[in-house]
mmCIF file of C-alpha atoms in Angstrom:
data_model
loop_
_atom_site.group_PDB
_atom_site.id
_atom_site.type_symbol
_atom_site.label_atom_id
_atom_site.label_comp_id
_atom_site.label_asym_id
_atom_site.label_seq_id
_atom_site.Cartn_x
_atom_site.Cartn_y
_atom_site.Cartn_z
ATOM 1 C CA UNK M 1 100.646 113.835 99.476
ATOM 2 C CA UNK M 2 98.969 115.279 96.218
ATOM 3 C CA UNK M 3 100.315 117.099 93.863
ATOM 4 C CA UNK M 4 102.980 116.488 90.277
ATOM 5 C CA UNK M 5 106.184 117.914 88.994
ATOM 6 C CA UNK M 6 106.312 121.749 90.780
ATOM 7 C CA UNK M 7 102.758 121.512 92.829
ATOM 8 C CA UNK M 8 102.531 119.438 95.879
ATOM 9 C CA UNK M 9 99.669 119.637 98.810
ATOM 10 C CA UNK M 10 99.356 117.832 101.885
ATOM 11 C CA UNK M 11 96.471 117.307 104.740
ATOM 12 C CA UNK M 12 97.004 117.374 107.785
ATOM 13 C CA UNK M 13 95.189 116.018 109.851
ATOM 14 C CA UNK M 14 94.368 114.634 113.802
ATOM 15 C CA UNK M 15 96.479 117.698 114.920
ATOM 16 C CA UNK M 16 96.017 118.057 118.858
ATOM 17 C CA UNK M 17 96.018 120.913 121.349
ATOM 18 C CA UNK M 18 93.821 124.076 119.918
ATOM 19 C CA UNK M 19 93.597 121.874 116.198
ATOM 20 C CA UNK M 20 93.291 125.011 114.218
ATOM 21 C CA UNK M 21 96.422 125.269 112.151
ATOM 22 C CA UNK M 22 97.574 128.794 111.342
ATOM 23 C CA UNK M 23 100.867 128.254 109.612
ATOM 24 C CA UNK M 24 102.824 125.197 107.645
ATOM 25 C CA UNK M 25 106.438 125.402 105.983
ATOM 26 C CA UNK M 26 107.358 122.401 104.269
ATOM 27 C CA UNK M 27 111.572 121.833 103.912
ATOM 28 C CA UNK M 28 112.920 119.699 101.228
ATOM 29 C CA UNK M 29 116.404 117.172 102.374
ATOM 30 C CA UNK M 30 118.158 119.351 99.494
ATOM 31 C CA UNK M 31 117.351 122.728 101.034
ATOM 32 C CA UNK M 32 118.698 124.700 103.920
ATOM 33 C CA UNK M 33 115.726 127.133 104.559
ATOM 34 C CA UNK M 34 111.891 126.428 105.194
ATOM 35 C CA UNK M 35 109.061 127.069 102.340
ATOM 36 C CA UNK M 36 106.022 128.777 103.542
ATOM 37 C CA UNK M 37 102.564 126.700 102.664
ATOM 38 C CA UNK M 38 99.511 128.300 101.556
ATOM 39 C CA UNK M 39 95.992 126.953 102.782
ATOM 40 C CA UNK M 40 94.700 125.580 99.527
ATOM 41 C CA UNK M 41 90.855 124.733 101.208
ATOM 42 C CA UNK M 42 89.967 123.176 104.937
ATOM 43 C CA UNK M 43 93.069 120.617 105.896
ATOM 44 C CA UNK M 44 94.908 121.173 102.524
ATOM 45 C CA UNK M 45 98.031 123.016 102.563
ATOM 46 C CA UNK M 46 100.319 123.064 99.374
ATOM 47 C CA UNK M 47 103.380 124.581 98.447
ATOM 48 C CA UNK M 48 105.240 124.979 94.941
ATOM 49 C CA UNK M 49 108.337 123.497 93.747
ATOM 50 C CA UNK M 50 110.007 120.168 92.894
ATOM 51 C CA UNK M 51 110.592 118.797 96.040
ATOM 52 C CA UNK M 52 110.631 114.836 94.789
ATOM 53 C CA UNK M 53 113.151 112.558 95.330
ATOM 54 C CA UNK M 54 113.992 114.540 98.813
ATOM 55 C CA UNK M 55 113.019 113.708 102.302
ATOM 56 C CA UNK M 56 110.643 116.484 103.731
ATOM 57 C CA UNK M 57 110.864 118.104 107.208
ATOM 58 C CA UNK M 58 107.365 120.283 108.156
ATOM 59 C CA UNK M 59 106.662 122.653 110.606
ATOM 60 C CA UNK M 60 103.210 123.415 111.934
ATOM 61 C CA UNK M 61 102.118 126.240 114.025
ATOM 62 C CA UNK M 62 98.762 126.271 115.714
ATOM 63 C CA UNK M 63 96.329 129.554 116.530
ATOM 64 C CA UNK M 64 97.587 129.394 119.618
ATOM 65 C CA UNK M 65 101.240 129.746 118.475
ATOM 66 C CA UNK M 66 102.569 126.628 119.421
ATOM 67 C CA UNK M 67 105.054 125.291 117.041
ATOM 68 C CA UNK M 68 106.485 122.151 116.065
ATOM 69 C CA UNK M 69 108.483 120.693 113.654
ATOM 70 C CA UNK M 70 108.495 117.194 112.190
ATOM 71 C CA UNK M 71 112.041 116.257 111.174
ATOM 72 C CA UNK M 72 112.038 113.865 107.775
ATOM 73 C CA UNK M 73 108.217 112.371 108.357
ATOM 74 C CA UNK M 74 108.305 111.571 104.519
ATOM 75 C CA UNK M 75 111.387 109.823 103.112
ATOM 76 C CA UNK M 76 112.800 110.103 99.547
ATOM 77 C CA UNK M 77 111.322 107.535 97.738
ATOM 78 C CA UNK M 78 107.578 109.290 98.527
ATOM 79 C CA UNK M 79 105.365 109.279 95.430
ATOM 80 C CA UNK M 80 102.251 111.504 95.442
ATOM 81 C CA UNK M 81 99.213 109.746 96.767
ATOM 82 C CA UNK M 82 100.918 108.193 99.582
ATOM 83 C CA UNK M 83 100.322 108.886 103.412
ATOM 84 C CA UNK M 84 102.523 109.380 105.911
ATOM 85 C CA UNK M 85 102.512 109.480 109.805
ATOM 86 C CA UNK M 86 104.722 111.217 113.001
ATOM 87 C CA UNK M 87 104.585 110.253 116.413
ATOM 88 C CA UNK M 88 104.635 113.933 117.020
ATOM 89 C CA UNK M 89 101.494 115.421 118.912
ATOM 90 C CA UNK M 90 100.253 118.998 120.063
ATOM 91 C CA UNK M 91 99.391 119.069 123.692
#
């Protein structure tokens, strides 16, 4: 996690099957809908908005259009500059 106040960015990285990610929508504890990510450069994805102090949900989708979506991976006391993990893999 990167990012202060309204501008946060993530990398994502050691993403199985195809490995190219096409798509990533970030959701904040707080909100009820999914925020579409823009590819900032390579891995980087980032989104705007405050979303500190929430847990955050993300779903990825893949070239090949397989989807998934990681249910609270960060929890609410994240700061930027940490790194988080999910068991969650691609096949």
């Amino acid at each position: 996690m990167r990012g202060q106040g309204n501008f946060n960015m993530v990398i994502l990285s050691n993403v199985g099957g195809s490995g190219a990610v096409k798509a990533v929508a970030v959701r904040g504890s707080r909100g009820k809908t999914w925020r579409q990510m823009t590819r900032n450069w390579g891995a980087n994805w980032q989104s705007s908005g405050d979303l500190r102090g929430q847990r955050l949900s993300f779903r990825v989708t893949l070239l090949d259009r397989k989807t998934m979506t990681f249910l609270n991976v960060v929890p609410s006391s994240w700061w930027f500059g940490q790194t988080f993990s999910s068991r969650g893999q691609f096949h």
